[in-house]
Tab-separated table of C-alpha atoms in Angstrom:
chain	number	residue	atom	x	y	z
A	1	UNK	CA	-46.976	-54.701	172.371
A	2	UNK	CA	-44.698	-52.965	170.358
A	3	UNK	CA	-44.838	-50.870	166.461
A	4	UNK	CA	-45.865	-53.405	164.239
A	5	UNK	CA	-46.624	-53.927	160.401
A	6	UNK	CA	-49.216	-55.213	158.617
A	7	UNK	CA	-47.176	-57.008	156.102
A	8	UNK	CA	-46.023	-59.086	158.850
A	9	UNK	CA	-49.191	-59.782	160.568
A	10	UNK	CA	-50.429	-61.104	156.831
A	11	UNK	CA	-47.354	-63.763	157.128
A	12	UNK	CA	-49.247	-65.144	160.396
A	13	UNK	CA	-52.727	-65.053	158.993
A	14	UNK	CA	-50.909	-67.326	155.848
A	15	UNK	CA	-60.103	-67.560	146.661
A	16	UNK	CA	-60.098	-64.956	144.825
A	17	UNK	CA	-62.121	-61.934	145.809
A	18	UNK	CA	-63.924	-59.128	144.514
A	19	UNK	CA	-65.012	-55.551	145.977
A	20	UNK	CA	-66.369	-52.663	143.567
A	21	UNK	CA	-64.872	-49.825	144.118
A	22	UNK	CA	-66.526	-46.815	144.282
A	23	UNK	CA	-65.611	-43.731	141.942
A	24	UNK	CA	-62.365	-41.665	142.886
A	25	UNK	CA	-62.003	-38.019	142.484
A	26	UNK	CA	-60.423	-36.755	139.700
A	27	UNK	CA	-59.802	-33.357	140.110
A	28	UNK	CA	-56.449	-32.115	138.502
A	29	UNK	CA	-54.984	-29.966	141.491
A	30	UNK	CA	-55.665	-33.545	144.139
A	31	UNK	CA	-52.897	-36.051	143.287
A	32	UNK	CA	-53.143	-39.754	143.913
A	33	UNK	CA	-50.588	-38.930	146.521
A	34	UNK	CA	-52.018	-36.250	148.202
A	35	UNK	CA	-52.089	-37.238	151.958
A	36	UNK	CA	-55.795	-36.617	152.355
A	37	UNK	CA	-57.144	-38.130	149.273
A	38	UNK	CA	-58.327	-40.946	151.066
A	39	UNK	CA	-61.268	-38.364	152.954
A	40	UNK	CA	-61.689	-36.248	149.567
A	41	UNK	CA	-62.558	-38.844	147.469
A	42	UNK	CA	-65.076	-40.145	150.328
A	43	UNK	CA	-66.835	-37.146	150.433
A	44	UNK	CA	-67.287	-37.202	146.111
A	45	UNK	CA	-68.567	-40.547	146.522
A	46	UNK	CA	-71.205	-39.646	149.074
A	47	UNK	CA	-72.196	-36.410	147.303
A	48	UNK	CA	-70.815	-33.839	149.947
A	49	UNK	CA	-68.787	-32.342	147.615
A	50	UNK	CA	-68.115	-31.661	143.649
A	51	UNK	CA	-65.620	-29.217	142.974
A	52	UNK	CA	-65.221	-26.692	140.726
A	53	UNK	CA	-66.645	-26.236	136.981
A	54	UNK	CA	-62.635	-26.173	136.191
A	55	UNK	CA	-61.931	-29.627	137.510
A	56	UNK	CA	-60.105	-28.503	140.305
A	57	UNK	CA	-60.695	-29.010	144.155
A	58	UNK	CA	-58.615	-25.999	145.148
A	59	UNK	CA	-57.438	-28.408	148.741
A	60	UNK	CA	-54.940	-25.237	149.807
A	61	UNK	CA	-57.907	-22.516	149.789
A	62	UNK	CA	-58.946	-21.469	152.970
A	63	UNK	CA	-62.501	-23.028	153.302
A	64	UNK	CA	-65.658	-20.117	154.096
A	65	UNK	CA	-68.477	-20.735	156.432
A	66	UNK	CA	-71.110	-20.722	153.825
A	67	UNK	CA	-68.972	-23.802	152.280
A	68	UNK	CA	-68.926	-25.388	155.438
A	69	UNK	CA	-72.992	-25.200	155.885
A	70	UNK	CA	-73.066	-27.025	152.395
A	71	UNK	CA	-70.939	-29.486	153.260
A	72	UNK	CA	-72.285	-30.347	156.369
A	73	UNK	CA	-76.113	-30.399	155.644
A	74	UNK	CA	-74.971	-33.003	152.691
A	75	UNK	CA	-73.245	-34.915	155.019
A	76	UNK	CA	-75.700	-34.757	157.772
A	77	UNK	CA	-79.076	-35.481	155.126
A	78	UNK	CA	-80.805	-32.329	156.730
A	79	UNK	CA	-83.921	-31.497	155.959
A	80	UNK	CA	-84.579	-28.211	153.838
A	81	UNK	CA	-88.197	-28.068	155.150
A	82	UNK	CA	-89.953	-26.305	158.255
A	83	UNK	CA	-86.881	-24.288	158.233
A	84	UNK	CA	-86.138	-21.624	161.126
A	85	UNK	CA	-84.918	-18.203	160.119
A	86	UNK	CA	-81.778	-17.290	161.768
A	87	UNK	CA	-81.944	-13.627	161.186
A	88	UNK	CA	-78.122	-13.453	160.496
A	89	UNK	CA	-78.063	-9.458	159.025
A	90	UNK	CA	-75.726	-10.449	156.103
A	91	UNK	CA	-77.965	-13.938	155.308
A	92	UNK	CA	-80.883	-13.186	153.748
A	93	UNK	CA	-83.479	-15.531	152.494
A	94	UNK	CA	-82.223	-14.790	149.150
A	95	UNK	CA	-78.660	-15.790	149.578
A	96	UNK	CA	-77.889	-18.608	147.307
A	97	UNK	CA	-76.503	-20.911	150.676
A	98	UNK	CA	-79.112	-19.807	152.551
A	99	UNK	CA	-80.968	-22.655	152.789
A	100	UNK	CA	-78.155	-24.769	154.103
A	101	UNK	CA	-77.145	-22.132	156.258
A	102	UNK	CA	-80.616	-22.278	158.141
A	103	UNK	CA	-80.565	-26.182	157.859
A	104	UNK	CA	-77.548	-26.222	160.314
A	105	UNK	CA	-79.307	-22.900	162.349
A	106	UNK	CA	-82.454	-25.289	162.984
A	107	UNK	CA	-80.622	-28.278	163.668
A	108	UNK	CA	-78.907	-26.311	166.245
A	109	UNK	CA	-75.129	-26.317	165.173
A	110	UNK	CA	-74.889	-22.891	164.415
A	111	UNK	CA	-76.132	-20.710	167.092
A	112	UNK	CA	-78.059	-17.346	167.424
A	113	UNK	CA	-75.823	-13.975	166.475
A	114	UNK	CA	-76.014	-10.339	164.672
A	115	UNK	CA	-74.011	-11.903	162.034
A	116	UNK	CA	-72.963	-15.281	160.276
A	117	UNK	CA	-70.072	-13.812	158.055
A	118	UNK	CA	-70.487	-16.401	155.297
A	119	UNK	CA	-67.202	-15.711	153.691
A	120	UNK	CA	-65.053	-15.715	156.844
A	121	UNK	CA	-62.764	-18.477	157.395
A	122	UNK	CA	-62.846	-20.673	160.587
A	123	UNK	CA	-60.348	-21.660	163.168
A	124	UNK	CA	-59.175	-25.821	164.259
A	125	UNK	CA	-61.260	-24.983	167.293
A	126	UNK	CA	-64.288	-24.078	165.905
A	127	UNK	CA	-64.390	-26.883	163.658
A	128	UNK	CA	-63.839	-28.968	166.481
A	129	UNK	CA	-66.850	-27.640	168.052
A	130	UNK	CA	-69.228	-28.148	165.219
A	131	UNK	CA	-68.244	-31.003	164.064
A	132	UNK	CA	-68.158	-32.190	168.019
A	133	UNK	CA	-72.056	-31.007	168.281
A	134	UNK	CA	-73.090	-32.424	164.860
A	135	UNK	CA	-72.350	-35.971	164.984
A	136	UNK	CA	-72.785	-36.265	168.635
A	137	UNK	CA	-69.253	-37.195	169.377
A	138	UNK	CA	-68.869	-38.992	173.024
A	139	UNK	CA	-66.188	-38.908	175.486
A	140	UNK	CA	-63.197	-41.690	175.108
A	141	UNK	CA	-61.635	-41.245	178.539
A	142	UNK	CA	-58.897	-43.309	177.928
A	143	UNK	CA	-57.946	-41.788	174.830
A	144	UNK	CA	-57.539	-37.800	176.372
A	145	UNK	CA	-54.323	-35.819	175.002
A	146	UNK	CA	-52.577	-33.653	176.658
A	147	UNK	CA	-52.147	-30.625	174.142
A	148	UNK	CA	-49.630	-27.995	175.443
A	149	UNK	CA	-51.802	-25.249	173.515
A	150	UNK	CA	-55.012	-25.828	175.039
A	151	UNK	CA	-55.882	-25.995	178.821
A	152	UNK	CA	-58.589	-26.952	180.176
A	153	UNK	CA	-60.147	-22.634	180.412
A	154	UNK	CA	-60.066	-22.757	176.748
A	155	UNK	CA	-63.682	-22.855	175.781
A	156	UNK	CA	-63.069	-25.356	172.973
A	157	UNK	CA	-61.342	-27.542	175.346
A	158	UNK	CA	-63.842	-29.839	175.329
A	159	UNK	CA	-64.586	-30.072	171.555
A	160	UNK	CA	-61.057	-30.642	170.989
A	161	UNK	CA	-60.823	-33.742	173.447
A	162	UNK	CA	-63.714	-34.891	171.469
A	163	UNK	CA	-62.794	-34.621	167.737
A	164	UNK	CA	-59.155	-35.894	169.212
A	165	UNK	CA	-60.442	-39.000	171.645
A	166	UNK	CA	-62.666	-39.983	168.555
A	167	UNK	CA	-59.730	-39.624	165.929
A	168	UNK	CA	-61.742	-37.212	163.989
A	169	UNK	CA	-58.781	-34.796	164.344
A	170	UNK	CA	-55.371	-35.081	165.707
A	171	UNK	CA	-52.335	-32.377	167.524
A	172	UNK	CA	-49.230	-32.127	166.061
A	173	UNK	CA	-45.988	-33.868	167.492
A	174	UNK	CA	-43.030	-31.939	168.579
A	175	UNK	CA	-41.211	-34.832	170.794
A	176	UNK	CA	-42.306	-36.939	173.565
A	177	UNK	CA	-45.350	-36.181	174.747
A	178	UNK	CA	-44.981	-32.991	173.203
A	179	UNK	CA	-48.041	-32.305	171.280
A	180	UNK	CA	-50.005	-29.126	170.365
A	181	UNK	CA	-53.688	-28.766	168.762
A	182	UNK	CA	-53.480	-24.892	166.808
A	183	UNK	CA	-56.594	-24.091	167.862
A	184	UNK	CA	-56.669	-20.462	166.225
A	185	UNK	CA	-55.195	-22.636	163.076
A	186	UNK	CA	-57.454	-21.556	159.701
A	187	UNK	CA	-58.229	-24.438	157.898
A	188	UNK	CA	-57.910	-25.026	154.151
A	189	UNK	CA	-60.753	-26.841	152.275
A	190	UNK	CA	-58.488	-29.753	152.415
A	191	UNK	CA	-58.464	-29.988	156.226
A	192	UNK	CA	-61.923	-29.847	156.833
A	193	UNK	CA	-63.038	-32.253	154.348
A	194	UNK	CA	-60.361	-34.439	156.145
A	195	UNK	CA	-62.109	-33.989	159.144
A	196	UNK	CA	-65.682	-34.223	158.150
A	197	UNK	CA	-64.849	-37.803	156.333
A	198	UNK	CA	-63.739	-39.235	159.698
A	199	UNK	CA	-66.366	-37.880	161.693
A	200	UNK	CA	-68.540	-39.735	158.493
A	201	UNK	CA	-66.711	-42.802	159.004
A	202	UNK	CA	-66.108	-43.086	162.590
A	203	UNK	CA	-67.181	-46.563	163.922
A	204	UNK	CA	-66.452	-47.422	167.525
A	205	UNK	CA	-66.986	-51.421	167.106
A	206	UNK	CA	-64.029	-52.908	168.637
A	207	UNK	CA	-63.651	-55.911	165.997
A	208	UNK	CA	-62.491	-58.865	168.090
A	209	UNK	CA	-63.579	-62.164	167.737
A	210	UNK	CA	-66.523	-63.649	170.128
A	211	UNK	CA	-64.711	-65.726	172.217
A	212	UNK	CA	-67.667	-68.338	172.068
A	213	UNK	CA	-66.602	-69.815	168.591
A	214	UNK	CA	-63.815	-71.171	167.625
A	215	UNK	CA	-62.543	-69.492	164.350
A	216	UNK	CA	-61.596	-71.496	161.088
A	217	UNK	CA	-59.450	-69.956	158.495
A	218	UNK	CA	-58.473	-70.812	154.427
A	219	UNK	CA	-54.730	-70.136	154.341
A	220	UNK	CA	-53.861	-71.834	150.071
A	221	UNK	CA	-52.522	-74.773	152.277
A	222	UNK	CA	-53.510	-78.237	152.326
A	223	UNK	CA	-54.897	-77.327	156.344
A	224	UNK	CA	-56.829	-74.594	157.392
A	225	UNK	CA	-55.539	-72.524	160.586
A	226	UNK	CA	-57.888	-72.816	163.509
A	227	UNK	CA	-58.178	-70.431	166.119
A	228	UNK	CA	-59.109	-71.588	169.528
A	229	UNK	CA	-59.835	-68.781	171.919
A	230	UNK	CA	-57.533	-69.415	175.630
A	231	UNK	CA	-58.341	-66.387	178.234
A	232	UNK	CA	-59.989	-63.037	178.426
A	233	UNK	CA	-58.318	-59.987	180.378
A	234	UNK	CA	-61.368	-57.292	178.964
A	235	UNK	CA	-62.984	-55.016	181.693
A	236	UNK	CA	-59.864	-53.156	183.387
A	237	UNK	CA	-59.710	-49.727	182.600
A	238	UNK	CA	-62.021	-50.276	179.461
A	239	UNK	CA	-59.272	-53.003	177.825
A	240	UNK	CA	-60.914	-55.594	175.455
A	241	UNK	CA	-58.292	-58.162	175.354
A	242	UNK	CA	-58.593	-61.734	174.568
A	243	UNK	CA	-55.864	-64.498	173.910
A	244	UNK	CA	-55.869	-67.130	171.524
A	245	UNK	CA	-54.530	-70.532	170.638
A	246	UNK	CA	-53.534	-70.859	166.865
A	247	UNK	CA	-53.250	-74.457	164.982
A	248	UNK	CA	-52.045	-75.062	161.659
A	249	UNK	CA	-50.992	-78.443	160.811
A	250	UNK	CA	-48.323	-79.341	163.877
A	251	UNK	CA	-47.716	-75.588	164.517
A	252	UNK	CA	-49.181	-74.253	167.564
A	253	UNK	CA	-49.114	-70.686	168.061
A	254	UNK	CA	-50.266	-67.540	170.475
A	255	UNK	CA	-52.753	-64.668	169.117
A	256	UNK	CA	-53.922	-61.611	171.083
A	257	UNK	CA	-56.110	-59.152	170.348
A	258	UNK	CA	-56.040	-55.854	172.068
A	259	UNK	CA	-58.328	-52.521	172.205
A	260	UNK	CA	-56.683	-49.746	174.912
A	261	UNK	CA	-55.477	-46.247	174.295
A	262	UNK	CA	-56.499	-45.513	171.258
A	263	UNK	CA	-55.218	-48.357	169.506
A	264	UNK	CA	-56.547	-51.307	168.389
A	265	UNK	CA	-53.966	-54.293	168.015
A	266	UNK	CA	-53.408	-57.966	166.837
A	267	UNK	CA	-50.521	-60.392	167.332
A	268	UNK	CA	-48.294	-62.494	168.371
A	269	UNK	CA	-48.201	-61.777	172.414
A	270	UNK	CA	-44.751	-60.362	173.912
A	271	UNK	CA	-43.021	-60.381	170.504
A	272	UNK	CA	-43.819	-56.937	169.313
A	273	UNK	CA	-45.267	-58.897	166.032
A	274	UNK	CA	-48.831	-57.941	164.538
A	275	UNK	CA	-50.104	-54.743	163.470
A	276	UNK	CA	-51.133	-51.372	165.645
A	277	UNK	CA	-54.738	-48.891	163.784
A	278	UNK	CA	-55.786	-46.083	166.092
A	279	UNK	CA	-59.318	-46.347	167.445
A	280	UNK	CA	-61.771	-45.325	166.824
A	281	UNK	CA	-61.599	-46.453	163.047
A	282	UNK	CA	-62.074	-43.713	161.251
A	283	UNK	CA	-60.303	-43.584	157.726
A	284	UNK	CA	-57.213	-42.000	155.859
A	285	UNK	CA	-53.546	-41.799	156.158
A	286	UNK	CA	-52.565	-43.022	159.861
A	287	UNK	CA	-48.948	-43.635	159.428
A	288	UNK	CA	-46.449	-42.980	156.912
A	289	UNK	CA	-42.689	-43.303	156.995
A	290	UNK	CA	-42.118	-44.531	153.525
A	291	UNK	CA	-38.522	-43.694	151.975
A	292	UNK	CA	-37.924	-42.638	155.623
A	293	UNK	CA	-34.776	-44.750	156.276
A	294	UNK	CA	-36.267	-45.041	159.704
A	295	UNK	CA	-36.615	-48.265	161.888
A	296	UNK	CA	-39.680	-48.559	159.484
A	297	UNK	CA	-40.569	-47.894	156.061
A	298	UNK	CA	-44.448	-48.182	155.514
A	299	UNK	CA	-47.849	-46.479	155.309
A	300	UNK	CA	-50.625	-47.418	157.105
A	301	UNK	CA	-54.131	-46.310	155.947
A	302	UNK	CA	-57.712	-46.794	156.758
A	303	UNK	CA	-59.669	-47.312	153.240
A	304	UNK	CA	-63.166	-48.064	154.113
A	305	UNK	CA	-65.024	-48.752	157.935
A	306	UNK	CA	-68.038	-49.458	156.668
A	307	UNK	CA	-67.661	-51.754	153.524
A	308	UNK	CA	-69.801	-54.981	152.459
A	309	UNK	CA	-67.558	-58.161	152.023
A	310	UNK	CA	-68.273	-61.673	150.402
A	311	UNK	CA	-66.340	-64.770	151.649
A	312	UNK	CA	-67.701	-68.036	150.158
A	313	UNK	CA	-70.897	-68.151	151.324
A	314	UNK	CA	-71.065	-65.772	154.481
A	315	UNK	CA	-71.307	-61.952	153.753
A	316	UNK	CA	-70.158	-59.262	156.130
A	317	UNK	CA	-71.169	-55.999	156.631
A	318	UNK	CA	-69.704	-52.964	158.231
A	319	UNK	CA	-65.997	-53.954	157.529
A	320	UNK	CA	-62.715	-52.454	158.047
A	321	UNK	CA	-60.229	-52.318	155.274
A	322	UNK	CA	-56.889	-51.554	156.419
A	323	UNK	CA	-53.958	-51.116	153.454
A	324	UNK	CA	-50.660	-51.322	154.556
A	325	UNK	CA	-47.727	-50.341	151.866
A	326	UNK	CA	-44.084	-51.303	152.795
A	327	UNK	CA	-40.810	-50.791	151.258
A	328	UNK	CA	-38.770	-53.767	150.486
A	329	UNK	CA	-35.334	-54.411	149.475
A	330	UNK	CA	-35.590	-54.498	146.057
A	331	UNK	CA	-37.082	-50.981	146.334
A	332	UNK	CA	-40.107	-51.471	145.206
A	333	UNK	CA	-43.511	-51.323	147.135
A	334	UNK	CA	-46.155	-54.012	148.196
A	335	UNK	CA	-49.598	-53.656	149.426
A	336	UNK	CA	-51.080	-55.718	151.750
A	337	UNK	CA	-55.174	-55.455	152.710
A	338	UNK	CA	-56.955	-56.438	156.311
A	339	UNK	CA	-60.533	-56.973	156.622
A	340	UNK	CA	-62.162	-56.489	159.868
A	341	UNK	CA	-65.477	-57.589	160.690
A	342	UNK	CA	-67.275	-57.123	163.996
A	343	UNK	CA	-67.674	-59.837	166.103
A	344	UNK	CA	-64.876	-62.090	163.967
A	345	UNK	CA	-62.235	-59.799	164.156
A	346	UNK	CA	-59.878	-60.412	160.943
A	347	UNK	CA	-61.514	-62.618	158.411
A	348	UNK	CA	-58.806	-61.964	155.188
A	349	UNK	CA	-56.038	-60.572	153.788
A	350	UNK	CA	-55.198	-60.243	150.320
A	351	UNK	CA	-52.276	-58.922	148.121
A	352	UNK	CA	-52.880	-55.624	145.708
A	353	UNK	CA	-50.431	-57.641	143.301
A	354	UNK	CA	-52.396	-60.823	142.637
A	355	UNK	CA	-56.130	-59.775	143.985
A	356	UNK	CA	-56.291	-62.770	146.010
A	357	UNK	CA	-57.152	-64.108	149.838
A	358	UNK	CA	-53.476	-64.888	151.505
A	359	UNK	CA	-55.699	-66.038	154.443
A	360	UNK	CA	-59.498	-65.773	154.615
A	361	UNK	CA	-62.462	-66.942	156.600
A	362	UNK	CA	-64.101	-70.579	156.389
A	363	UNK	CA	-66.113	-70.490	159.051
A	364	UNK	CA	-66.603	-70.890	163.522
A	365	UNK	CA	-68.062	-73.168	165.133
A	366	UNK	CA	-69.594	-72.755	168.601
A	367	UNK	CA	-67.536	-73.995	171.904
């Protein structure tokens, strides 16, 4: 299948909803357009991170280690008791992060040495390594990169097909299959809170519909669509793909959903119409080419992979919200949401304009 767009993909799926959102960020130096927002604001809502007493976030400062142990024994709920002493010569017991600092030493992500160097910096690689170890990440195959900067003697080689396979962390594009990593990159507080949100967030499900229901669907028409599943082509090479039939009235149409190389797809089959998300789900900015004057003008971003959603009378948990935001003639811009659920695949869409379903769920039926 080829690029594809959300916006279009809402025209196929064709009750008002409501979602409470949680509290934003605020801080006066991280815009509402800052391109990793999305993962900042994330890690205020879950308590990872606060800021300074000024109000600011400071996202171009290069982040220290002893900010990193904060973070991560937030994110990762460690405990603070039974704690083993790391005897890190510049960490003593008195040092105001030591106890996070230890937290990570028992839990075994940071590893014996003379020294810890709280206020040094740290490179892409060895964030990829920590954050690799910490959440357990497991091998994609199917979704290696080939990074021109890192061979497989690096050391952090395999961290960095980890954070990368799970889309914790991605290379940088050059050309055609031209990408590099920058391992020996510093990062800026920014960057590693980006990173640590998706390694938060990253859920593997891959959100199809169970091909042993038919599927029925509100669309604000007098007939509902229904969704009849056809064939399955799932098992080669780790490909979950699964064809459907669509009726609507006298229209009869063709659905596929697709999971393979990173990318998790739904559409119309062989027309290069329905929408592309990377995959893993994990979330933030995944495309943007807005004001481009490109072959397409949108940005695609991952809000939420693990939100609660009510549809009449059938709640669903661990959902995907996907916002797409296109361009159109007129200049002016229009947001479009997907909801994912596991096991139903998409079960709405709605408009940021008007707040309501364009297409939602009604409910399956078994075959």
């Amino acid at each position: 299948m080829k690029k594809i767009t959300i916006s279009v993909l809402a025209l196929l799926l064709a009750v008002i909803f409501t979602v409470t959102p949680a509290s934003a960020s605020n801080f006066k130096d991280v815009s509402s357009k800052h391109t990793l927002k999305i993962e900042i604001d994330y890690l205020v809502e879950t308590g990872v991170i606060g800021g300074y007493p000024d109000g600011t976030f400071k996202p171009n400062q290069l982040i220290q280690k002893k900010h990193i142990a904060k973070m991560m024994a937030a994110a990762l709920q460690l405990p603070k008791d039974q704690l083993k002493h790391p005897n890190y010569k510049d960490v003593s017991r008195s040092h105001p992060y030591y106890e996070d600092i230890a937290a990570l030493y028992t839990a075994g992500i940071f590893s014996d040495a003379p020294y810890f160097k709280p206020d040094s910096y740290i490179s892409r690689a060895f964030m990829a390594k920590i954050l690799a170890e910490a959440f357990d990440l497991k091998s994609i195959a199917q979704n290696s990169v080939t990074y021109k900067d890192v061979n497989q003697s690096n050391p952090f080689y395999r961290y960095i097909q980890l954070v990368s396979m799970n889309q914790v962390a991605t290379g940088y594009t050059h050309g055609y299959n031209d990408m590099s990593f920058q391992p020996n990159k510093i990062l800026t507080r920014a960057h590693f809170s980006a990173f640590l949100a998706r390694a938060m967030t990253l859920n593997k499900d891959t959100y199809t519909p169970n091909p042993s229901y038919t599927y029925y669907y509100d669309t604000g028409s007098s007939s509902q669509e229904r969704l009849v599943f056809e064939s399955n082509n799932s098992g080669r090479d780790n490909i979950v793909e699964t064809f459907w039939k669509s009726y609507q009235g006298s229209e009869v149409g063709k659905r596929v959903y697709n999971v393979r190389d990173g990318q998790w797809a739904y559409g119309i089959p062989n027309t290069g119409i329905g929408t592309f998300i990377p995959h893993p789900f994990t979330i933030g900015v995944k495309r943007d080419t807005l004001r481009s004057n490109g072959y397409s003008n949108e940005k695609i971003e991952v809000l939420e992979t693990n939100a609660t959603i009510k549809i009449g009378k059938t709640t669903f948990d661990n959902v995907v919200v996907i916002q797409e935001t296109t361009l159109n003639n007129t200049g002016s811009l229009n947001a479009i949401k997907i909801y994912l659920a596991p096991d139903y695949g998409v079960i709405g869409s709605s408009s940021n304009r008007t707040n309501k379903f364009l297409q939602s769920f009604s409910h399956r039926i078994a075959r």
